[in-house]
Amino acid sequence: MKKLFMTLHRKLLIGSLCSMGLAGCVYYGDIHSHSHEIDTKTLVTPHRYTPQQISPVARAGWWTLFHDPELNALIAVAMQDSPDLQSAKARVEAATHLAERAESALWPTVDLSGYLQRQRFPEEGLIPPPFNGKIFNIGELGLNFNYEFDFWGKNRQALRAKINEEYAAKAELAESELVLSAAIAEVYFRLEYDLSVIRLAKEKVAVNEALLRIVSNRMHHGIESDIPVKRTLATLAQTKETLEQYRQGEALSRHQLAVLLGENPFTTDIRTKQFAFHHYPVSIPSSLPAHLLANRPDILAAKWQVEAAANQVNVAKAWFFPDINLSALYSYQSIELNQLFTAQNRNNALTGAIDLPIFDAGARRAGLREKYAEYDLAVFQYNRTLLAALRDVADQLSSLRAINAELNAENLSYHALSHTYDLYRTRYRHGIADYAEVLENRDSLLQQSMAQLALQRAQVQTVVLLLKALGGRDV
């Protein structure tokens, strides 16, 4: 009966160990990379973005303040395809798994170990008779159990530090989304401005060409000298140069917008409308620092980094206290494999160990000072981020007030020139003024329109920067 029991026991143990070995307690088959390199062959594939071809943005954001479906759609594409955003998401995933790894230290570990060895013991060596001078097949197979008692919270504090770093990575992802969406909005409005100002510049070229024909005809008939001709020629050349600069600006805006979308600028065609100005009122409540900036992503990220650094300080403090570990071993060991799983070859142990620091030449004290220095650095970085955010909001508010004041003065000037231009057209129709005066006033009005358009674009882009400075909040 005893022999039968030992045989069953041996088979059960072997079967259990083999099952564990085959199943694998640390299976990794479902873990894989989520990234892929850009296929250079796909870079030649043309992409055309129009409001009708892009699905609406999946979630609302601060950019919906502008009520522009095309802007919403472009930001939706960038949120999915931008390499910068994908990098930020990868950092969040890495931080998440670091936290999972830190959590594993709170639990016991169990592993299977074993070895096979064929060895001849020397006849005159340290091995006594009857083993000396003989060849043996030595084997061991067993289970090892280890657990560290976290009495002082070292592992728990390390886990909290990694969790706070995960929160910081998520806040940095939100900051990346904010920066990306603001960059797209800024370039998008600049592209619309470029298209509108190109239209005005083309009309200005046509006006100057018509004026050149008039003054040239007058010079040929001896009515005027060549001075108006040379002056008009210089103005026309300058206007054409300005037109080419605007065209270059349009091309650069398209390239930048394509890259922000994660596309090849050579094969990406972004269809958009011309700039249409709308006044976007922005009002800031009196509780600016506490109410609006508390949830700004970069401030949250800095705050979580401070929390993580504080946890690391506690980890360093815990190293001053003893480590207490429990380990257990259940194994079979024999110098004859055919007797490996017999009762007399069991090698079992239960061990309680303590590691008490007594003298380490100041290593632990230096480590604690290092963690305190890192904590101070995180606090200073948080303070710097908060002050920079306050300055950013203050700068954008000041810029917005100045631009609004300039825009009001520009609007008055534009209306005055527009009224003058209408008067000259009326005088021309009644034969009081000549057509050259009408063209000169039209040229001045177009120049004023371009200046007004530049201020309107600056006003809208300052609103974008202000919303970004506020952390993407609608105000």
CSV table of C-alpha atoms in Angstrom, one decimal:
chain,number,residue,atom,x,y,z
A,1,MET,CA,0.0,0.0,0.0
A,2,LYS,CA,2.8,2.4,0.9
A,3,LYS,CA,4.6,1.6,-2.4
A,4,LEU,CA,1.4,2.3,-4.3
A,5,PHE,CA,0.8,5.6,-2.5
A,6,MET,CA,4.4,6.7,-3.3
A,7,THR,CA,3.9,5.7,-7.0
A,8,LEU,CA,0.6,7.7,-7.3
A,9,HIS,CA,2.2,10.6,-5.4
A,10,ARG,CA,5.1,10.6,-7.8
A,11,LYS,CA,2.9,10.5,-10.9
A,12,LEU,CA,0.7,13.3,-9.6
A,13,LEU,CA,3.7,15.5,-8.9
A,14,ILE,CA,5.2,14.8,-12.3
A,15,GLY,CA,1.9,15.5,-14.0
A,16,SER,CA,1.4,18.7,-12.2
A,17,LEU,CA,4.8,20.0,-12.9
A,18,CYS,CA,4.6,19.1,-16.5
A,19,SER,CA,1.2,20.7,-16.9
A,20,MET,CA,2.5,23.9,-15.3
A,21,GLY,CA,5.6,23.8,-17.5
A,22,LEU,CA,3.6,23.3,-20.7
A,23,ALA,CA,0.8,25.8,-19.9
A,24,GLY,CA,3.3,28.5,-18.9
A,25,CYS,CA,2.4,30.7,-16.0
A,26,VAL,CA,4.0,33.6,-17.8
A,27,TYR,CA,2.2,33.3,-21.1
A,28,TYR,CA,3.1,36.1,-23.5
A,29,GLY,CA,1.3,35.1,-26.7
A,30,ASP,CA,-1.3,37.9,-26.5
A,31,ILE,CA,1.3,40.6,-26.1
A,32,HIS,CA,2.5,42.3,-29.2
A,33,SER,CA,3.5,45.7,-30.7
A,34,HIS,CA,0.8,48.1,-31.8
A,35,SER,CA,3.0,50.2,-34.1
A,36,HIS,CA,4.0,50.0,-37.7
A,37,GLU,CA,6.4,51.8,-39.9
A,38,ILE,CA,5.1,53.9,-42.7
A,39,ASP,CA,5.1,52.0,-46.0
A,40,THR,CA,7.0,54.2,-48.5
A,41,LYS,CA,4.8,52.8,-51.3
A,42,THR,CA,1.7,54.3,-49.7
A,43,LEU,CA,3.3,57.7,-49.6
A,44,VAL,CA,2.4,58.2,-53.3
A,45,THR,CA,-1.2,57.6,-52.7
A,46,PRO,CA,-3.1,60.8,-53.0
A,47,HIS,CA,-5.3,62.0,-50.2
A,48,ARG,CA,-8.0,64.7,-50.6
A,49,TYR,CA,-9.7,66.2,-47.5
A,50,THR,CA,-13.0,67.9,-47.9
A,51,PRO,CA,-15.8,68.3,-45.3
A,52,GLN,CA,-17.9,65.8,-47.3
A,53,GLN,CA,-15.2,63.1,-47.3
A,54,ILE,CA,-14.3,63.2,-43.7
A,55,SER,CA,-16.5,61.8,-40.9
A,56,PRO,CA,-17.4,64.3,-38.2
A,57,VAL,CA,-15.2,64.4,-35.1
A,58,ALA,CA,-16.1,61.7,-32.7
A,59,ARG,CA,-16.0,63.8,-29.5
A,60,ALA,CA,-16.6,67.5,-28.9
A,61,GLY,CA,-13.7,69.7,-27.9
A,62,TRP,CA,-12.8,73.3,-27.4
A,63,TRP,CA,-12.5,73.8,-31.2
A,64,THR,CA,-16.3,73.4,-31.6
A,65,LEU,CA,-16.5,77.0,-30.4
A,66,PHE,CA,-15.7,78.0,-34.0
A,67,HIS,CA,-18.7,76.1,-35.5
A,68,ASP,CA,-16.6,74.9,-38.4
A,69,PRO,CA,-17.4,71.3,-39.5
A,70,GLU,CA,-14.2,71.2,-41.7
A,71,LEU,CA,-12.0,72.1,-38.8
A,72,ASN,CA,-13.7,69.5,-36.6
A,73,ALA,CA,-13.1,66.9,-39.3
A,74,LEU,CA,-9.4,67.7,-39.8
A,75,ILE,CA,-8.8,67.5,-36.0
A,76,ALA,CA,-10.6,64.1,-36.0
A,77,VAL,CA,-8.2,62.8,-38.6
A,78,ALA,CA,-5.2,64.1,-36.7
A,79,MET,CA,-6.4,62.6,-33.4
A,80,GLN,CA,-6.3,59.2,-35.1
A,81,ASP,CA,-3.3,59.4,-37.5
A,82,SER,CA,-0.8,61.9,-36.0
A,83,PRO,CA,2.6,60.3,-35.1
A,84,ASP,CA,3.1,62.7,-32.2
A,85,LEU,CA,-0.2,61.6,-30.7
A,86,GLN,CA,0.6,57.9,-31.2
A,87,SER,CA,3.9,58.4,-29.4
A,88,ALA,CA,2.1,60.0,-26.5
A,89,LYS,CA,-0.3,57.1,-26.4
A,90,ALA,CA,2.6,54.6,-26.4
A,91,ARG,CA,4.1,56.4,-23.4
A,92,VAL,CA,0.8,56.0,-21.6
A,93,GLU,CA,0.7,52.3,-22.3
A,94,ALA,CA,4.3,51.9,-21.1
A,95,ALA,CA,3.5,53.8,-17.9
A,96,THR,CA,0.4,51.5,-17.4
A,97,HIS,CA,2.5,48.4,-17.7
A,98,LEU,CA,5.2,49.7,-15.4
A,99,ALA,CA,2.4,50.2,-12.7
A,100,GLU,CA,1.3,46.6,-13.3
A,101,ARG,CA,4.9,45.4,-12.9
A,102,ALA,CA,5.2,47.3,-9.6
A,103,GLU,CA,1.9,45.8,-8.4
A,104,SER,CA,3.4,42.3,-8.9
A,105,ALA,CA,5.8,43.0,-6.1
A,106,LEU,CA,2.9,42.9,-3.6
A,107,TRP,CA,2.2,39.3,-4.4
A,108,PRO,CA,4.1,36.0,-3.7
A,109,THR,CA,6.0,34.4,-6.6
A,110,VAL,CA,6.0,30.7,-7.5
A,111,ASP,CA,8.4,29.2,-10.0
A,112,LEU,CA,9.4,25.8,-11.2
A,113,SER,CA,13.0,24.9,-11.3
A,114,GLY,CA,15.1,21.9,-12.0
A,115,TYR,CA,18.2,20.5,-13.7
A,116,LEU,CA,19.8,17.3,-15.0
A,117,GLN,CA,23.5,16.7,-14.6
A,118,ARG,CA,25.8,13.7,-15.5
A,119,GLN,CA,29.0,13.9,-13.5
A,120,ARG,CA,31.9,11.7,-12.5
A,121,PHE,CA,33.3,12.2,-9.1
A,122,PRO,CA,37.1,12.0,-8.7
A,123,GLU,CA,38.6,9.1,-6.8
A,124,GLU,CA,40.8,11.3,-4.7
A,125,GLY,CA,38.6,14.3,-4.5
A,126,LEU,CA,36.4,15.8,-1.8
A,127,ILE,CA,33.6,13.3,-2.4
A,128,PRO,CA,33.8,10.4,0.0
A,129,PRO,CA,33.3,6.7,-0.7
A,130,PRO,CA,31.3,5.0,-2.0
A,131,PHE,CA,30.6,7.9,-4.5
A,132,ASN,CA,34.2,8.7,-5.4
A,133,GLY,CA,35.3,7.4,-8.8
A,134,LYS,CA,31.8,6.7,-10.0
A,135,ILE,CA,29.5,8.4,-12.6
A,136,PHE,CA,26.1,9.6,-11.5
A,137,ASN,CA,23.0,11.1,-13.2
A,138,ILE,CA,22.1,13.9,-10.8
A,139,GLY,CA,18.7,15.6,-10.9
A,140,GLU,CA,16.5,18.1,-9.1
A,141,LEU,CA,12.9,19.3,-9.7
A,142,GLY,CA,10.8,21.4,-7.4
A,143,LEU,CA,8.6,24.4,-6.7
A,144,ASN,CA,9.9,27.6,-5.1
A,145,PHE,CA,7.8,30.0,-3.2
A,146,ASN,CA,8.8,33.6,-2.2
A,147,TYR,CA,7.0,36.4,-0.5
A,148,GLU,CA,8.3,39.7,0.9
A,149,PHE,CA,6.3,41.1,3.8
A,150,ASP,CA,5.8,44.8,3.0
A,151,PHE,CA,5.6,46.0,6.6
A,152,TRP,CA,7.1,49.4,5.9
A,153,GLY,CA,5.2,50.1,2.7
A,154,LYS,CA,8.1,50.1,0.3
A,155,ASN,CA,6.4,48.1,-2.4
A,156,ARG,CA,3.1,49.9,-1.9
A,157,GLN,CA,4.8,53.3,-2.2
A,158,ALA,CA,6.6,52.1,-5.3
A,159,LEU,CA,3.3,51.0,-6.8
A,160,ARG,CA,1.7,54.4,-6.0
A,161,ALA,CA,4.6,56.2,-7.6
A,162,LYS,CA,4.1,54.2,-10.8
A,163,ILE,CA,0.4,54.9,-10.7
A,164,ASN,CA,1.0,58.6,-10.4
A,165,GLU,CA,3.5,58.4,-13.2
A,166,GLU,CA,0.7,56.7,-15.3
A,167,TYR,CA,-1.6,59.6,-14.4
A,168,ALA,CA,1.1,62.0,-15.5
A,169,ALA,CA,1.5,60.2,-18.8
A,170,LYS,CA,-2.2,60.4,-19.4
A,171,ALA,CA,-2.2,64.2,-18.6
A,172,GLU,CA,0.8,64.5,-21.0
A,173,LEU,CA,-1.4,62.7,-23.7
A,174,ALA,CA,-4.1,65.3,-23.1
A,175,GLU,CA,-1.5,68.0,-23.4
A,176,SER,CA,-0.4,66.5,-26.7
A,177,GLU,CA,-4.0,66.4,-27.9
A,178,LEU,CA,-4.4,70.1,-26.9
A,179,VAL,CA,-1.2,71.2,-28.6
A,180,LEU,CA,-2.0,69.2,-31.7
A,181,SER,CA,-5.6,70.5,-32.0
A,182,ALA,CA,-4.5,74.1,-31.4
A,183,ALA,CA,-1.7,73.8,-34.0
A,184,ILE,CA,-4.2,72.4,-36.6
A,185,ALA,CA,-6.7,75.3,-35.8
A,186,GLU,CA,-3.9,77.9,-36.1
A,187,VAL,CA,-2.6,76.5,-39.4
A,188,TYR,CA,-6.2,76.0,-40.7
A,189,PHE,CA,-7.2,79.6,-40.1
A,190,ARG,CA,-3.8,80.7,-41.6
A,191,LEU,CA,-4.6,78.7,-44.7
A,192,GLU,CA,-8.0,80.3,-45.0
A,193,TYR,CA,-6.4,83.7,-44.6
A,194,ASP,CA,-3.8,82.9,-47.3
A,195,LEU,CA,-6.5,82.0,-49.8
A,196,SER,CA,-8.5,85.2,-49.0
A,197,VAL,CA,-5.5,87.5,-49.1
A,198,ILE,CA,-4.4,85.9,-52.4
A,199,ARG,CA,-7.8,86.8,-53.9
A,200,LEU,CA,-7.3,90.5,-52.7
A,201,ALA,CA,-3.7,90.6,-54.0
A,202,LYS,CA,-4.8,89.3,-57.4
A,203,GLU,CA,-7.4,92.0,-57.6
A,204,LYS,CA,-4.8,94.6,-56.5
A,205,VAL,CA,-2.6,93.4,-59.4
A,206,ALA,CA,-5.4,93.8,-61.8
A,207,VAL,CA,-6.2,97.3,-60.5
A,208,ASN,CA,-2.6,98.4,-60.8
A,209,GLU,CA,-2.3,96.9,-64.3
A,210,ALA,CA,-5.4,98.9,-65.4
A,211,LEU,CA,-4.0,102.0,-63.8
A,212,LEU,CA,-0.7,101.5,-65.6
A,213,ARG,CA,-2.5,101.3,-68.9
A,214,ILE,CA,-4.2,104.7,-68.2
A,215,VAL,CA,-1.0,106.6,-67.1
A,216,SER,CA,1.0,105.0,-70.0
A,217,ASN,CA,-1.6,106.1,-72.5
A,218,ARG,CA,-1.5,109.6,-71.0
A,219,MET,CA,2.2,109.7,-71.2
A,220,HIS,CA,2.1,108.7,-74.9
A,221,HIS,CA,-0.3,111.5,-75.6
A,222,GLY,CA,1.8,114.0,-73.8
A,223,ILE,CA,-0.8,114.6,-71.1
A,224,GLU,CA,1.5,113.5,-68.2
A,225,SER,CA,5.2,112.8,-67.6
A,226,ASP,CA,6.7,109.4,-67.1
A,227,ILE,CA,6.8,109.9,-63.3
A,228,PRO,CA,3.2,108.4,-62.7
A,229,VAL,CA,4.2,105.5,-65.0
A,230,LYS,CA,7.3,104.6,-63.1
A,231,ARG,CA,5.5,105.0,-59.8
A,232,THR,CA,2.7,102.7,-61.0
A,233,LEU,CA,5.2,100.2,-62.3
A,234,ALA,CA,7.0,100.1,-59.0
A,235,THR,CA,3.7,99.6,-57.2
A,236,LEU,CA,2.7,96.8,-59.6
A,237,ALA,CA,6.0,95.0,-59.2
A,238,GLN,CA,5.7,95.2,-55.4
A,239,THR,CA,2.1,93.9,-55.5
A,240,LYS,CA,3.2,90.9,-57.7
A,241,GLU,CA,6.0,90.2,-55.3
A,242,THR,CA,3.6,90.3,-52.3
A,243,LEU,CA,1.2,88.0,-54.2
A,244,GLU,CA,4.0,85.4,-54.7
A,245,GLN,CA,4.8,85.6,-51.0
A,246,TYR,CA,1.2,84.9,-50.1
A,247,ARG,CA,1.2,82.0,-52.5
A,248,GLN,CA,4.3,80.6,-50.9
A,249,GLY,CA,2.6,81.0,-47.5
A,250,GLU,CA,-0.4,79.1,-48.8
A,251,ALA,CA,1.8,76.2,-49.9
A,252,LEU,CA,3.7,76.1,-46.6
A,253,SER,CA,0.4,76.1,-44.7
A,254,ARG,CA,-0.8,73.2,-46.7
A,255,HIS,CA,2.4,71.3,-46.1
A,256,GLN,CA,2.3,71.9,-42.4
A,257,LEU,CA,-1.3,70.9,-42.1
A,258,ALA,CA,-0.7,67.7,-44.0
A,259,VAL,CA,2.1,66.7,-41.7
A,260,LEU,CA,0.0,67.5,-38.6
A,261,LEU,CA,-2.6,65.1,-40.1
A,262,GLY,CA,0.1,62.4,-40.4
A,263,GLU,CA,0.1,62.5,-44.3
A,264,ASN,CA,2.6,63.1,-47.1
A,265,PRO,CA,2.5,66.8,-48.0
A,266,PHE,CA,3.3,66.0,-51.6
A,267,THR,CA,0.2,63.9,-52.1
A,268,THR,CA,-2.3,65.5,-49.7
A,269,ASP,CA,-4.8,68.0,-51.1
A,270,ILE,CA,-6.8,69.9,-48.4
A,271,ARG,CA,-9.8,71.7,-49.8
A,272,THR,CA,-11.0,74.6,-47.7
A,273,LYS,CA,-13.0,77.8,-48.0
A,274,GLN,CA,-11.7,81.3,-47.8
A,275,PHE,CA,-11.5,83.1,-44.5
A,276,ALA,CA,-14.8,84.4,-43.0
A,277,PHE,CA,-14.3,86.5,-39.9
A,278,HIS,CA,-16.6,86.0,-36.9
A,279,HIS,CA,-16.2,87.7,-33.6
A,280,TYR,CA,-15.6,85.2,-30.8
A,281,PRO,CA,-16.2,86.9,-27.5
A,282,VAL,CA,-14.1,85.6,-24.7
A,283,SER,CA,-14.7,86.5,-21.0
A,284,ILE,CA,-12.5,85.4,-18.1
A,285,PRO,CA,-14.0,85.1,-14.7
A,286,SER,CA,-12.3,86.5,-11.7
A,287,SER,CA,-11.3,83.1,-10.3
A,288,LEU,CA,-8.8,82.5,-13.1
A,289,PRO,CA,-6.0,80.6,-11.3
A,290,ALA,CA,-8.1,78.2,-9.3
A,291,HIS,CA,-11.1,77.8,-11.6
A,292,LEU,CA,-9.7,77.7,-15.1
A,293,LEU,CA,-6.1,76.5,-14.8
A,294,ALA,CA,-6.5,73.7,-12.2
A,295,ASN,CA,-7.3,71.1,-14.9
A,296,ARG,CA,-4.8,72.3,-17.5
A,297,PRO,CA,-3.1,69.1,-18.7
A,298,ASP,CA,0.5,70.2,-18.3
A,299,ILE,CA,-0.2,71.4,-14.8
A,300,LEU,CA,-1.9,68.1,-13.9
A,301,ALA,CA,1.1,66.2,-15.4
A,302,ALA,CA,3.5,68.3,-13.2
A,303,LYS,CA,1.3,67.7,-10.2
A,304,TRP,CA,1.3,63.9,-10.6
A,305,GLN,CA,5.0,64.0,-11.1
A,306,VAL,CA,5.3,65.7,-7.7
A,307,GLU,CA,3.1,62.9,-6.2
A,308,ALA,CA,5.2,60.2,-7.8
A,309,ALA,CA,8.4,61.9,-6.4
A,310,ALA,CA,6.9,62.0,-2.9
A,311,ASN,CA,6.2,58.2,-3.2
A,312,GLN,CA,9.8,57.6,-4.2
A,313,VAL,CA,10.9,59.5,-1.1
A,314,ASN,CA,8.8,57.1,1.0
A,315,VAL,CA,10.4,54.1,-0.8
A,316,ALA,CA,13.9,55.4,0.0
A,317,LYS,CA,12.9,55.8,3.7
A,318,ALA,CA,11.6,52.2,3.8
A,319,TRP,CA,15.1,51.0,2.8
A,320,PHE,CA,16.2,52.0,6.4
A,321,PHE,CA,14.1,49.3,7.9
A,322,PRO,CA,14.7,45.5,7.7
A,323,ASP,CA,13.3,43.3,4.9
A,324,ILE,CA,11.5,40.2,6.0
A,325,ASN,CA,10.9,37.4,3.5
A,326,LEU,CA,9.3,34.1,3.6
A,327,SER,CA,10.4,31.3,1.2
A,328,ALA,CA,9.4,27.7,0.8
A,329,LEU,CA,10.9,24.9,-1.3
A,330,TYR,CA,9.2,21.6,-2.3
A,331,SER,CA,11.5,19.5,-4.4
A,332,TYR,CA,13.1,16.2,-5.1
A,333,GLN,CA,16.9,15.8,-5.4
A,334,SER,CA,18.9,12.7,-6.1
A,335,ILE,CA,22.1,11.5,-7.6
A,336,GLU,CA,20.2,8.6,-9.1
A,337,LEU,CA,17.4,9.6,-11.5
A,338,ASN,CA,15.5,6.4,-11.0
A,339,GLN,CA,15.1,7.3,-7.3
A,340,LEU,CA,14.4,11.0,-7.8
A,341,PHE,CA,10.8,10.9,-6.6
A,342,THR,CA,11.3,8.6,-3.6
A,343,ALA,CA,10.3,9.9,-0.2
A,344,GLN,CA,13.9,9.9,1.2
A,345,ASN,CA,15.0,12.2,-1.6
A,346,ARG,CA,12.5,15.0,-0.8
A,347,ASN,CA,14.2,18.3,-0.3
A,348,ASN,CA,11.7,20.6,1.5
A,349,ALA,CA,12.4,23.8,3.3
A,350,LEU,CA,10.5,26.7,4.9
A,351,THR,CA,12.7,29.8,5.5
A,352,GLY,CA,12.0,33.1,7.2
A,353,ALA,CA,14.7,35.6,6.4
A,354,ILE,CA,15.5,39.1,7.7
A,355,ASP,CA,17.8,41.7,6.2
A,356,LEU,CA,18.7,44.3,8.8
A,357,PRO,CA,20.7,47.3,7.6
A,358,ILE,CA,23.6,48.1,10.0
A,359,PHE,CA,26.4,49.7,8.0
A,360,ASP,CA,26.2,50.6,4.3
A,361,ALA,CA,28.8,53.5,4.2
A,362,GLY,CA,26.0,56.0,3.8
A,363,ALA,CA,24.4,54.5,0.7
A,364,ARG,CA,20.8,54.6,2.1
A,365,ARG,CA,21.3,58.2,3.3
A,366,ALA,CA,22.6,59.2,-0.1
A,367,GLY,CA,19.7,57.5,-1.8
A,368,LEU,CA,17.2,59.4,0.4
A,369,ARG,CA,18.9,62.7,-0.3
A,370,GLU,CA,18.7,61.8,-4.0
A,371,LYS,CA,15.0,61.2,-3.8
A,372,TYR,CA,14.4,64.4,-1.9
A,373,ALA,CA,16.4,66.3,-4.6
A,374,GLU,CA,14.2,64.7,-7.3
A,375,TYR,CA,11.1,65.7,-5.3
A,376,ASP,CA,12.3,69.3,-5.0
A,377,LEU,CA,13.0,69.3,-8.7
A,378,ALA,CA,9.4,68.1,-9.4
A,379,VAL,CA,8.0,70.8,-7.1
A,380,PHE,CA,10.0,73.5,-8.8
A,381,GLN,CA,8.9,72.2,-12.2
A,382,TYR,CA,5.3,72.3,-11.0
A,383,ASN,CA,5.7,75.9,-9.8
A,384,ARG,CA,7.4,76.9,-13.1
A,385,THR,CA,4.6,75.2,-15.1
A,386,LEU,CA,1.9,77.0,-13.1
A,387,LEU,CA,3.6,80.4,-13.4
A,388,ALA,CA,4.2,79.9,-17.1
A,389,ALA,CA,0.5,79.0,-17.6
A,390,LEU,CA,-0.5,82.2,-15.8
A,391,ARG,CA,1.8,84.2,-18.0
A,392,ASP,CA,0.5,82.5,-21.1
A,393,VAL,CA,-3.1,83.4,-20.3
A,394,ALA,CA,-2.1,87.0,-19.3
A,395,ASP,CA,-0.1,87.4,-22.6
A,396,GLN,CA,-2.9,86.1,-24.8
A,397,LEU,CA,-5.5,88.3,-23.0
A,398,SER,CA,-3.3,91.4,-23.5
A,399,SER,CA,-2.7,90.5,-27.1
A,400,LEU,CA,-6.5,90.0,-27.6
A,401,ARG,CA,-7.3,93.3,-26.1
A,402,ALA,CA,-4.7,95.1,-28.2
A,403,ILE,CA,-5.8,93.3,-31.4
A,404,ASN,CA,-9.5,94.1,-30.7
A,405,ALA,CA,-8.6,97.8,-30.3
A,406,GLU,CA,-6.6,97.8,-33.5
A,407,LEU,CA,-9.3,96.0,-35.3
A,408,ASN,CA,-11.9,98.5,-34.2
A,409,ALA,CA,-9.7,101.4,-35.5
A,410,GLU,CA,-9.0,99.4,-38.7
A,411,ASN,CA,-12.7,98.9,-39.2
A,412,LEU,CA,-13.3,102.6,-39.0
A,413,SER,CA,-10.5,103.3,-41.4
A,414,TYR,CA,-11.9,100.7,-43.8
A,415,HIS,CA,-15.4,102.1,-43.7
A,416,ALA,CA,-14.0,105.6,-44.3
A,417,LEU,CA,-12.0,104.4,-47.4
A,418,SER,CA,-15.0,102.4,-48.6
A,419,HIS,CA,-17.2,105.5,-48.4
A,420,THR,CA,-14.5,107.5,-50.3
A,421,TYR,CA,-14.3,104.9,-52.9
A,422,ASP,CA,-18.1,104.9,-53.4
A,423,LEU,CA,-18.0,108.7,-53.7
A,424,TYR,CA,-15.4,108.6,-56.4
A,425,ARG,CA,-17.3,105.9,-58.3
A,426,THR,CA,-20.4,108.1,-58.2
A,427,ARG,CA,-18.4,111.1,-59.3
A,428,TYR,CA,-17.0,109.1,-62.2
A,429,ARG,CA,-20.4,108.0,-63.3
A,430,HIS,CA,-21.4,111.7,-63.4
A,431,GLY,CA,-18.3,112.7,-65.2
A,432,ILE,CA,-16.8,114.7,-62.3
A,433,ALA,CA,-13.8,112.4,-61.7
A,434,ASP,CA,-11.7,110.3,-64.0
A,435,TYR,CA,-11.3,106.6,-63.9
A,436,ALA,CA,-7.7,106.8,-62.7
A,437,GLU,CA,-8.9,108.3,-59.4
A,438,VAL,CA,-11.4,105.5,-59.0
A,439,LEU,CA,-8.6,102.9,-59.5
A,440,GLU,CA,-6.3,104.7,-57.1
A,441,ASN,CA,-9.0,104.7,-54.4
A,442,ARG,CA,-9.8,101.0,-55.2
A,443,ASP,CA,-6.2,100.2,-54.7
A,444,SER,CA,-6.1,102.0,-51.3
A,445,LEU,CA,-9.3,100.2,-50.3
A,446,LEU,CA,-7.8,96.8,-51.2
A,447,GLN,CA,-4.7,97.6,-49.2
A,448,GLN,CA,-6.9,98.5,-46.3
A,449,SER,CA,-8.9,95.3,-46.8
A,450,MET,CA,-5.6,93.2,-46.6
A,451,ALA,CA,-4.6,95.0,-43.4
A,452,GLN,CA,-8.1,94.4,-41.9
A,453,LEU,CA,-8.0,90.7,-42.9
A,454,ALA,CA,-4.6,90.3,-41.2
A,455,LEU,CA,-6.0,91.7,-38.0
A,456,GLN,CA,-9.0,89.5,-38.2
A,457,ARG,CA,-6.8,86.5,-38.7
A,458,ALA,CA,-4.7,87.6,-35.7
A,459,GLN,CA,-7.8,87.9,-33.6
A,460,VAL,CA,-9.0,84.4,-34.4
A,461,GLN,CA,-5.6,82.9,-33.8
A,462,THR,CA,-5.2,84.7,-30.5
A,463,VAL,CA,-8.5,83.2,-29.4
A,464,VAL,CA,-7.1,79.8,-30.4
A,465,LEU,CA,-4.0,80.4,-28.3
A,466,LEU,CA,-6.0,81.7,-25.4
A,467,LEU,CA,-8.2,78.6,-25.3
A,468,LYS,CA,-5.1,76.5,-25.5
A,469,ALA,CA,-3.6,78.5,-22.6
A,470,LEU,CA,-6.7,77.9,-20.6
A,471,GLY,CA,-6.3,74.1,-21.1
A,472,GLY,CA,-8.9,73.8,-23.8
A,473,ARG,CA,-11.8,75.2,-21.8
A,474,ASP,CA,-14.6,77.0,-23.4
A,475,VAL,CA,-15.0,80.5,-21.9
